[in-house]
Amino acid sequence: MTSLSSGINAEYGVEKHELAINCLYTGFLQPVNVAKVLIQVGYEPLAPVYKGPTLMFFSGGFYYPNIFKYMQYLKDREGTYLVLYRGLVPRLGGTIVSNTVRNEVLGMIPKSETKCPPEQVLCEVGRQCAATTAAVLASHPFLVITNRMIVAIIGSEDRYSSAIGAVGSILSDQGIQGFYAGIIPHLICEVSGRAMEVLLEEVYEKFDLNKRLGLPFDSKHALPVSSLHSFLSYPLQLTTTIMTVSTSGMAVSELPAMEGTSSGMLSCLSSLWKTGCMKRGSNLMFMRKAPTCTVITPPPPAPPATESKGAATAVIVEPPVIVSESSVPAPVPVIQPEINIIDTTGESQGTAVIVEHSLVRESPPAAVTLPEVSIIDTAGAESGVEATKEE
């Protein structure tokens, strides 16, 4: 998120040549802004690498690549450098609108004519805060459009590929209120920063601290107020970026880093505090330490195939299958067919069961009682009884 107070004169607003310089500066740093927004929402496509303790890395751990490798990844993924300029048009529009509205409001509110220095300081602070509030309200929709066009890279959503398509998607999904998602932390961040900057500058000027401190030069505009405020208010800047896209229903909403950030500003800050990500995306030029890193140990490789003169044979190791007793089905009883044994007289002598013999027997077969049949000679007389024999 670009600070609206950059390049602004505390008394007269911004001149036209300064506005042109701001636009050129914004366009030049757009690739950095694209990577920064993606990092702020927690999109980390590059795996962290382990770095041992050195002079540069005081404590060993896992570190993400710097922003230059991040931008190179985006270019390689999309196949063009134009992806690094996604959202440039609405961002330039927001810069022009905010500066124009600020100048108009500062022109409508007259400066205080009181001779009391404290009252002059308070009146000027209120005047600048009113102008900053109007500028934020007018330019915030452009910030929402810019951020959603950038995070559309994650899920390759075509409906956010242009500014016009983004406007139509926001209107159809969320209405007018969708353009003001994240407006509260944005207002707090910008207004507090402007108030701090103007307050210190006015106090420095009204009480003539330059002569009292014995400084040889006018250090009114050399005070590092903007840098100090940017450091202190970075959690609000991060919250603004997250809230502009957390309720969009896009692929970015499914990232693990976005969990618990869609309920409001306080819940978003609480989630960032618990996960230790209050400064996520603040360090871009150097390798960024991963807050948490889960190391997934890959499974051991399969044993290599043993080659022989005839053909290659591969060894396949299958995991053991554990079967509980309850999962083993009960044996199904097999009903063997029965046959009747009938002698030559036509009378039934009993029944026998056909038993299928296996090829290998571990025990001798059980004794079978054979039925008795009558032996009749050629004359028709009964000669005796003899048991039938199995051939």
Short mmCIF file of C-alpha atoms in Angstrom, two decimals:
data_model
loop_
_atom_site.label_atom_id
_atom_site.label_comp_id
_atom_site.label_asym_id
_atom_site.label_seq_id
_atom_site.Cartn_x
_atom_site.Cartn_y
_atom_site.Cartn_z
CA MET A 1 0.00 0.00 0.00
CA THR A 2 1.49 3.29 -1.07
CA SER A 3 1.44 6.09 1.47
CA LEU A 4 -0.74 8.97 0.32
CA SER A 5 1.41 11.49 2.11
CA SER A 6 4.51 10.89 -0.03
CA GLY A 7 5.51 14.00 -1.94
CA ILE A 8 2.80 16.18 -0.33
CA ASN A 9 3.52 19.72 0.81
CA ALA A 10 1.93 20.35 4.21
CA GLU A 11 0.68 23.81 3.24
CA TYR A 12 -0.30 23.85 -0.41
CA GLY A 13 -0.79 20.21 -1.28
CA VAL A 14 1.06 18.83 -4.31
CA GLU A 15 2.18 20.58 -7.47
CA LYS A 16 1.60 19.22 -10.97
CA HIS A 17 5.23 18.34 -11.56
CA GLU A 18 5.32 16.54 -8.21
CA LEU A 19 2.21 14.59 -9.23
CA ALA A 20 3.92 13.53 -12.45
CA ILE A 21 6.99 12.43 -10.50
CA ASN A 22 4.78 10.42 -8.12
CA CYS A 23 3.12 8.66 -11.05
CA LEU A 24 6.48 7.76 -12.59
CA TYR A 25 7.73 6.55 -9.24
CA THR A 26 4.59 4.43 -8.80
CA GLY A 27 4.94 2.86 -12.25
CA PHE A 28 8.62 2.12 -11.74
CA LEU A 29 7.99 0.28 -8.46
CA GLN A 30 4.86 -1.58 -9.60
CA PRO A 31 6.69 -4.97 -9.93
CA VAL A 32 7.81 -4.63 -6.32
CA ASN A 33 4.26 -3.77 -5.28
CA VAL A 34 2.87 -6.86 -7.08
CA ALA A 35 5.28 -9.18 -5.29
CA LYS A 36 4.70 -7.41 -1.97
CA VAL A 37 0.91 -7.79 -2.12
CA LEU A 38 1.20 -11.50 -2.95
CA ILE A 39 3.61 -12.02 -0.06
CA GLN A 40 1.37 -10.06 2.31
CA VAL A 41 -1.60 -12.35 1.63
CA GLY A 42 0.60 -15.39 2.31
CA TYR A 43 1.19 -16.69 -1.22
CA GLU A 44 4.57 -18.46 -1.08
CA PRO A 45 5.00 -20.69 -4.16
CA LEU A 46 8.74 -21.10 -3.58
CA ALA A 47 9.80 -23.57 -0.90
CA PRO A 48 12.00 -22.21 1.92
CA VAL A 49 15.60 -23.36 2.09
CA TYR A 50 17.65 -24.02 5.18
CA LYS A 51 20.46 -21.62 6.02
CA GLY A 52 22.94 -22.25 8.79
CA PRO A 53 24.13 -19.56 11.22
CA THR A 54 26.36 -17.06 9.38
CA LEU A 55 27.14 -13.35 9.57
CA MET A 56 24.12 -12.66 7.37
CA PHE A 57 21.81 -15.22 8.98
CA PHE A 58 22.46 -14.86 12.69
CA SER A 59 20.16 -17.72 13.59
CA GLY A 60 19.87 -20.74 11.38
CA GLY A 61 16.50 -21.68 9.99
CA PHE A 62 14.37 -21.82 6.88
CA TYR A 63 14.30 -18.75 4.65
CA TYR A 64 12.20 -17.78 1.65
CA PRO A 65 13.98 -16.38 -1.43
CA ASN A 66 14.19 -12.61 -1.84
CA ILE A 67 11.82 -10.52 -3.90
CA PHE A 68 13.91 -10.70 -7.07
CA LYS A 69 13.65 -14.49 -7.25
CA TYR A 70 9.96 -14.12 -6.42
CA MET A 71 9.44 -11.79 -9.39
CA GLN A 72 11.44 -14.12 -11.61
CA TYR A 73 9.14 -16.97 -10.62
CA LEU A 74 6.05 -14.94 -11.55
CA LYS A 75 7.57 -14.08 -14.93
CA ASP A 76 8.47 -17.73 -15.64
CA ARG A 77 5.03 -18.92 -14.58
CA GLU A 78 3.06 -16.49 -16.76
CA GLY A 79 5.63 -16.36 -19.54
CA THR A 80 5.71 -12.56 -19.72
CA TYR A 81 6.94 -9.57 -17.75
CA LEU A 82 3.49 -7.96 -18.05
CA VAL A 83 2.35 -9.95 -15.03
CA LEU A 84 4.60 -7.72 -12.90
CA TYR A 85 2.55 -4.68 -14.00
CA ARG A 86 -0.85 -6.14 -13.11
CA GLY A 87 -3.06 -3.46 -11.54
CA LEU A 88 -0.91 -0.52 -12.66
CA VAL A 89 -3.78 1.44 -14.27
CA PRO A 90 -6.07 1.55 -11.19
CA ARG A 91 -3.08 2.25 -8.95
CA LEU A 92 -2.12 5.29 -11.02
CA GLY A 93 -5.77 6.34 -10.98
CA GLY A 94 -5.82 6.13 -7.20
CA THR A 95 -2.67 8.27 -6.94
CA ILE A 96 -4.14 10.99 -9.18
CA VAL A 97 -7.52 10.96 -7.43
CA SER A 98 -6.06 11.11 -3.92
CA ASN A 99 -3.75 14.02 -4.72
CA THR A 100 -6.50 15.94 -6.55
CA VAL A 101 -9.03 15.51 -3.74
CA ARG A 102 -6.43 16.50 -1.17
CA ASN A 103 -5.68 19.75 -3.01
CA GLU A 104 -9.37 20.61 -3.32
CA VAL A 105 -10.05 20.04 0.38
CA LEU A 106 -6.99 22.02 1.46
CA GLY A 107 -8.16 24.88 -0.77
CA MET A 108 -11.65 24.88 0.77
CA ILE A 109 -10.48 24.86 4.40
CA PRO A 110 -8.75 28.15 5.30
CA LYS A 111 -5.74 28.24 7.57
CA SER A 112 -6.13 29.41 11.13
CA GLU A 113 -5.40 33.13 11.75
CA THR A 114 -4.93 32.83 15.48
CA LYS A 115 -1.64 34.01 16.95
CA CYS A 116 -1.47 31.32 19.59
CA PRO A 117 1.09 28.70 18.45
CA PRO A 118 -0.63 25.72 20.09
CA GLU A 119 -3.94 26.62 18.44
CA GLN A 120 -2.21 27.08 15.09
CA VAL A 121 -0.63 23.64 15.37
CA LEU A 122 -3.91 21.94 16.28
CA CYS A 123 -5.83 23.72 13.51
CA GLU A 124 -3.25 22.73 10.90
CA VAL A 125 -3.28 19.14 12.09
CA GLY A 126 -7.09 19.05 11.84
CA ARG A 127 -6.97 20.64 8.38
CA GLN A 128 -4.49 18.09 7.09
CA CYS A 129 -6.36 15.17 8.67
CA ALA A 130 -9.61 16.27 7.00
CA ALA A 131 -7.88 16.44 3.62
CA THR A 132 -6.28 13.02 4.15
CA THR A 133 -9.62 11.48 5.16
CA ALA A 134 -11.30 12.76 2.01
CA ALA A 135 -8.40 11.53 -0.13
CA VAL A 136 -8.55 8.04 1.40
CA LEU A 137 -12.33 7.78 0.94
CA ALA A 138 -12.01 8.80 -2.69
CA SER A 139 -9.05 6.60 -3.58
CA HIS A 140 -9.77 3.44 -1.57
CA PRO A 141 -11.88 1.79 -4.32
CA PHE A 142 -8.83 2.02 -6.60
CA LEU A 143 -6.76 0.23 -3.95
CA VAL A 144 -9.32 -2.57 -3.73
CA ILE A 145 -9.35 -2.99 -7.52
CA THR A 146 -5.55 -3.00 -7.66
CA ASN A 147 -5.12 -5.61 -4.94
CA ARG A 148 -7.76 -7.94 -6.36
CA MET A 149 -6.26 -7.75 -9.83
CA ILE A 150 -2.91 -8.70 -8.31
CA VAL A 151 -4.13 -11.63 -6.18
CA ALA A 152 -6.05 -12.96 -9.21
CA ILE A 153 -2.65 -14.27 -10.33
CA ILE A 154 -2.90 -16.98 -7.66
CA GLY A 155 -5.98 -18.67 -9.11
CA SER A 156 -5.68 -17.34 -12.69
CA GLU A 157 -9.13 -15.73 -12.44
CA ASP A 158 -9.90 -14.14 -15.79
CA ARG A 159 -12.69 -11.93 -14.52
CA TYR A 160 -10.12 -9.82 -12.63
CA SER A 161 -7.66 -9.64 -15.52
CA SER A 162 -8.68 -6.05 -16.35
CA ALA A 163 -9.84 -3.02 -14.38
CA ILE A 164 -13.26 -3.01 -16.06
CA GLY A 165 -13.75 -6.71 -15.37
CA ALA A 166 -12.72 -6.19 -11.74
CA VAL A 167 -15.27 -3.39 -11.30
CA GLY A 168 -18.03 -5.55 -12.76
CA SER A 169 -17.10 -8.53 -10.57
CA ILE A 170 -17.05 -6.46 -7.38
CA LEU A 171 -20.42 -4.87 -8.18
CA SER A 172 -22.05 -8.21 -8.98
CA ASP A 173 -20.60 -10.06 -5.97
CA GLN A 174 -20.61 -7.48 -3.16
CA GLY A 175 -22.14 -4.26 -4.46
CA ILE A 176 -20.85 -0.78 -3.59
CA GLN A 177 -19.66 -1.88 -0.15
CA GLY A 178 -17.16 -4.22 -1.83
CA PHE A 179 -15.17 -1.17 -2.94
CA TYR A 180 -14.67 -0.16 0.70
CA ALA A 181 -13.43 -3.45 2.12
CA GLY A 182 -10.64 -2.66 4.57
CA ILE A 183 -11.40 1.07 4.73
CA ILE A 184 -11.12 1.32 8.55
CA PRO A 185 -7.47 0.22 8.94
CA HIS A 186 -6.62 2.26 5.85
CA LEU A 187 -8.11 5.41 7.38
CA ILE A 188 -6.42 4.85 10.75
CA CYS A 189 -3.06 4.24 9.14
CA GLU A 190 -3.07 7.23 6.78
CA VAL A 191 -4.70 9.77 9.11
CA SER A 192 -2.47 8.88 12.06
CA GLY A 193 0.62 9.08 9.89
CA ARG A 194 -0.37 12.44 8.46
CA ALA A 195 -1.22 13.80 11.91
CA MET A 196 2.13 12.68 13.33
CA GLU A 197 4.05 14.17 10.42
CA VAL A 198 2.28 17.53 10.44
CA LEU A 199 2.33 17.79 14.24
CA LEU A 200 6.09 17.34 14.50
CA GLU A 201 6.79 19.67 11.57
CA GLU A 202 4.54 22.41 12.93
CA VAL A 203 5.98 22.13 16.43
CA TYR A 204 9.48 22.25 14.99
CA GLU A 205 8.62 25.38 13.00
CA LYS A 206 6.47 27.30 15.51
CA PHE A 207 8.85 26.89 18.40
CA ASP A 208 11.93 27.58 16.28
CA LEU A 209 13.71 24.41 17.33
CA ASN A 210 16.29 24.87 14.59
CA LYS A 211 17.95 27.77 16.40
CA ARG A 212 17.36 26.42 19.88
CA LEU A 213 19.04 23.12 19.05
CA GLY A 214 21.85 24.89 17.19
CA LEU A 215 21.40 23.00 13.94
CA PRO A 216 23.28 24.53 10.98
CA PHE A 217 20.56 23.66 8.44
CA ASP A 218 16.80 23.55 8.19
CA SER A 219 16.03 19.98 9.13
CA LYS A 220 12.25 20.41 9.16
CA HIS A 221 11.76 18.16 6.15
CA ALA A 222 14.68 15.92 7.09
CA LEU A 223 12.88 14.41 10.09
CA PRO A 224 12.40 10.65 9.57
CA VAL A 225 8.72 10.89 10.53
CA SER A 226 7.37 9.00 7.51
CA SER A 227 9.84 6.16 7.93
CA LEU A 228 9.13 5.89 11.63
CA HIS A 229 5.39 5.89 11.11
CA SER A 230 5.66 3.36 8.28
CA PHE A 231 7.53 1.02 10.62
CA LEU A 232 5.06 1.43 13.49
CA SER A 233 1.91 1.25 11.37
CA TYR A 234 2.94 -1.66 9.15
CA PRO A 235 0.49 -4.09 10.84
CA LEU A 236 -2.33 -1.74 9.77
CA GLN A 237 -0.98 -1.65 6.21
CA LEU A 238 -0.84 -5.44 6.18
CA THR A 239 -4.37 -5.67 7.59
CA THR A 240 -5.64 -3.29 4.90
CA THR A 241 -4.18 -5.43 2.12
CA ILE A 242 -5.61 -8.63 3.59
CA MET A 243 -9.09 -7.21 4.19
CA THR A 244 -9.39 -5.85 0.64
CA VAL A 245 -9.26 -9.42 -0.72
CA SER A 246 -10.34 -11.72 2.13
CA THR A 247 -14.08 -11.47 1.39
CA SER A 248 -13.77 -11.54 -2.40
CA GLY A 249 -14.50 -15.26 -2.79
CA MET A 250 -11.36 -15.66 -4.90
CA ALA A 251 -8.73 -18.40 -4.67
CA VAL A 252 -6.70 -16.24 -2.30
CA SER A 253 -9.39 -16.71 0.36
CA GLU A 254 -8.51 -20.42 0.56
CA LEU A 255 -4.86 -19.84 1.50
CA PRO A 256 -3.92 -21.07 5.00
CA ALA A 257 -2.51 -17.63 5.84
CA MET A 258 -5.95 -16.07 5.30
CA GLU A 259 -7.69 -18.20 7.90
CA GLY A 260 -9.48 -16.12 10.54
CA THR A 261 -8.92 -12.78 8.77
CA SER A 262 -12.33 -12.20 7.16
CA SER A 263 -14.35 -11.30 10.28
CA GLY A 264 -12.99 -7.79 10.77
CA MET A 265 -9.97 -5.66 11.59
CA LEU A 266 -9.56 -6.89 15.17
CA SER A 267 -9.86 -10.55 14.24
CA CYS A 268 -7.36 -10.06 11.43
CA LEU A 269 -4.84 -8.39 13.75
CA SER A 270 -5.40 -11.11 16.36
CA SER A 271 -4.78 -13.84 13.79
CA LEU A 272 -1.58 -12.16 12.59
CA TRP A 273 -0.39 -11.76 16.17
CA LYS A 274 -1.01 -15.40 17.08
CA THR A 275 0.81 -16.69 14.00
CA GLY A 276 3.72 -14.26 14.37
CA CYS A 277 3.09 -12.63 10.98
CA MET A 278 2.68 -8.99 12.00
CA LYS A 279 5.63 -8.02 9.77
CA ARG A 280 4.92 -10.36 6.87
CA GLY A 281 6.12 -8.75 3.66
CA SER A 282 8.05 -5.91 5.33
CA ASN A 283 11.48 -7.30 4.43
CA LEU A 284 11.67 -7.79 0.67
CA MET A 285 15.25 -7.17 -0.41
CA PHE A 286 16.78 -9.94 1.69
CA MET A 287 15.79 -13.52 2.33
CA ARG A 288 12.73 -13.71 4.54
CA LYS A 289 12.66 -16.12 7.45
CA ALA A 290 9.75 -18.52 7.37
CA PRO A 291 7.73 -18.17 10.62
CA THR A 292 6.85 -21.86 10.71
CA CYS A 293 8.19 -24.63 8.52
CA THR A 294 6.93 -28.18 8.40
CA VAL A 295 9.58 -30.51 7.04
CA ILE A 296 8.02 -33.42 5.19
CA THR A 297 10.44 -36.34 4.99
CA PRO A 298 9.99 -38.16 1.67
CA PRO A 299 9.45 -41.95 1.78
CA PRO A 300 12.52 -44.15 1.21
CA PRO A 301 13.10 -45.03 -2.45
CA ALA A 302 12.14 -48.46 -3.71
CA PRO A 303 14.99 -50.99 -4.00
CA PRO A 304 16.58 -50.98 -7.44
CA ALA A 305 15.70 -53.66 -9.97
CA THR A 306 18.19 -56.53 -10.23
CA GLU A 307 19.38 -57.10 -13.76
CA SER A 308 20.09 -60.60 -15.09
CA LYS A 309 21.16 -61.96 -18.42
CA GLY A 310 17.70 -63.11 -19.32
CA ALA A 311 15.31 -60.41 -18.17
CA ALA A 312 15.18 -57.75 -15.49
CA THR A 313 13.20 -58.53 -12.40
CA ALA A 314 11.90 -55.84 -10.05
CA VAL A 315 11.33 -56.35 -6.36
CA ILE A 316 7.97 -55.00 -5.23
CA VAL A 317 7.55 -54.44 -1.53
CA GLU A 318 3.93 -54.34 -0.47
CA PRO A 319 2.84 -53.16 2.96
CA PRO A 320 1.38 -55.83 5.21
CA VAL A 321 -2.38 -56.05 5.30
CA ILE A 322 -3.81 -56.19 8.81
CA VAL A 323 -7.12 -58.04 8.93
CA SER A 324 -9.20 -58.17 12.09
CA GLU A 325 -11.16 -61.23 13.15
CA SER A 326 -14.43 -59.44 12.63
CA SER A 327 -13.56 -58.77 8.99
CA VAL A 328 -12.93 -62.49 8.18
CA PRO A 329 -16.15 -64.03 6.80
CA ALA A 330 -17.39 -67.33 8.21
CA PRO A 331 -16.77 -70.39 6.02
CA VAL A 332 -19.67 -71.34 3.80
CA PRO A 333 -20.70 -75.01 4.19
CA VAL A 334 -20.46 -77.02 0.99
CA ILE A 335 -23.33 -79.44 0.36
CA GLN A 336 -22.06 -82.59 -1.36
CA PRO A 337 -24.47 -84.47 -3.64
CA GLU A 338 -25.74 -87.94 -2.57
CA ILE A 339 -26.34 -91.00 -4.79
CA ASN A 340 -28.44 -94.10 -4.17
CA ILE A 341 -26.86 -97.56 -4.31
CA ILE A 342 -29.30 -100.06 -5.94
CA ASP A 343 -28.57 -103.76 -6.34
CA THR A 344 -29.57 -105.95 -9.23
CA THR A 345 -32.99 -106.66 -7.72
CA GLY A 346 -33.85 -102.95 -7.89
CA GLU A 347 -33.92 -102.42 -4.12
CA SER A 348 -32.15 -99.42 -2.58
CA GLN A 349 -29.20 -100.40 -0.41
CA GLY A 350 -28.45 -96.93 1.05
CA THR A 351 -26.85 -93.67 0.02
CA ALA A 352 -23.27 -92.56 -0.55
CA VAL A 353 -21.66 -89.10 -0.69
CA ILE A 354 -19.35 -88.10 -3.53
CA VAL A 355 -16.17 -86.77 -1.95
CA GLU A 356 -13.66 -84.76 -3.99
CA HIS A 357 -10.19 -85.98 -3.11
CA SER A 358 -7.33 -83.47 -2.99
CA LEU A 359 -4.05 -84.08 -4.77
CA VAL A 360 -2.03 -84.08 -1.55
CA ARG A 361 -3.29 -85.70 1.61
CA GLU A 362 -1.70 -85.11 4.97
CA SER A 363 -3.75 -87.91 6.63
CA PRO A 364 -5.05 -91.25 5.32
CA PRO A 365 -8.64 -91.26 4.14
CA ALA A 366 -11.27 -92.40 6.58
CA ALA A 367 -12.59 -95.96 6.32
CA VAL A 368 -15.70 -96.26 4.22
CA THR A 369 -18.34 -98.88 5.08
CA LEU A 370 -19.50 -100.45 1.82
CA PRO A 371 -23.00 -101.80 1.45
CA GLU A 372 -23.59 -105.58 1.15
CA VAL A 373 -25.17 -107.03 -2.00
CA SER A 374 -26.54 -110.48 -2.69
CA ILE A 375 -24.68 -112.79 -5.10
CA ILE A 376 -27.03 -114.68 -7.45
CA ASP A 377 -25.83 -117.50 -9.66
CA THR A 378 -26.95 -118.26 -13.17
CA ALA A 379 -29.73 -120.47 -11.92
CA GLY A 380 -31.27 -117.62 -9.99
CA ALA A 381 -30.41 -118.99 -6.54
CA GLU A 382 -28.79 -116.80 -3.91
CA SER A 383 -25.23 -117.92 -3.28
CA GLY A 384 -24.31 -115.60 -0.42
CA VAL A 385 -23.51 -112.06 0.56
CA GLU A 386 -20.35 -110.21 -0.46
CA ALA A 387 -19.27 -106.59 0.03
CA THR A 388 -18.68 -104.55 -3.08
CA LYS A 389 -15.09 -103.52 -3.76
CA GLU A 390 -13.93 -100.23 -5.08
CA GLU A 391 -11.94 -100.69 -8.23
#
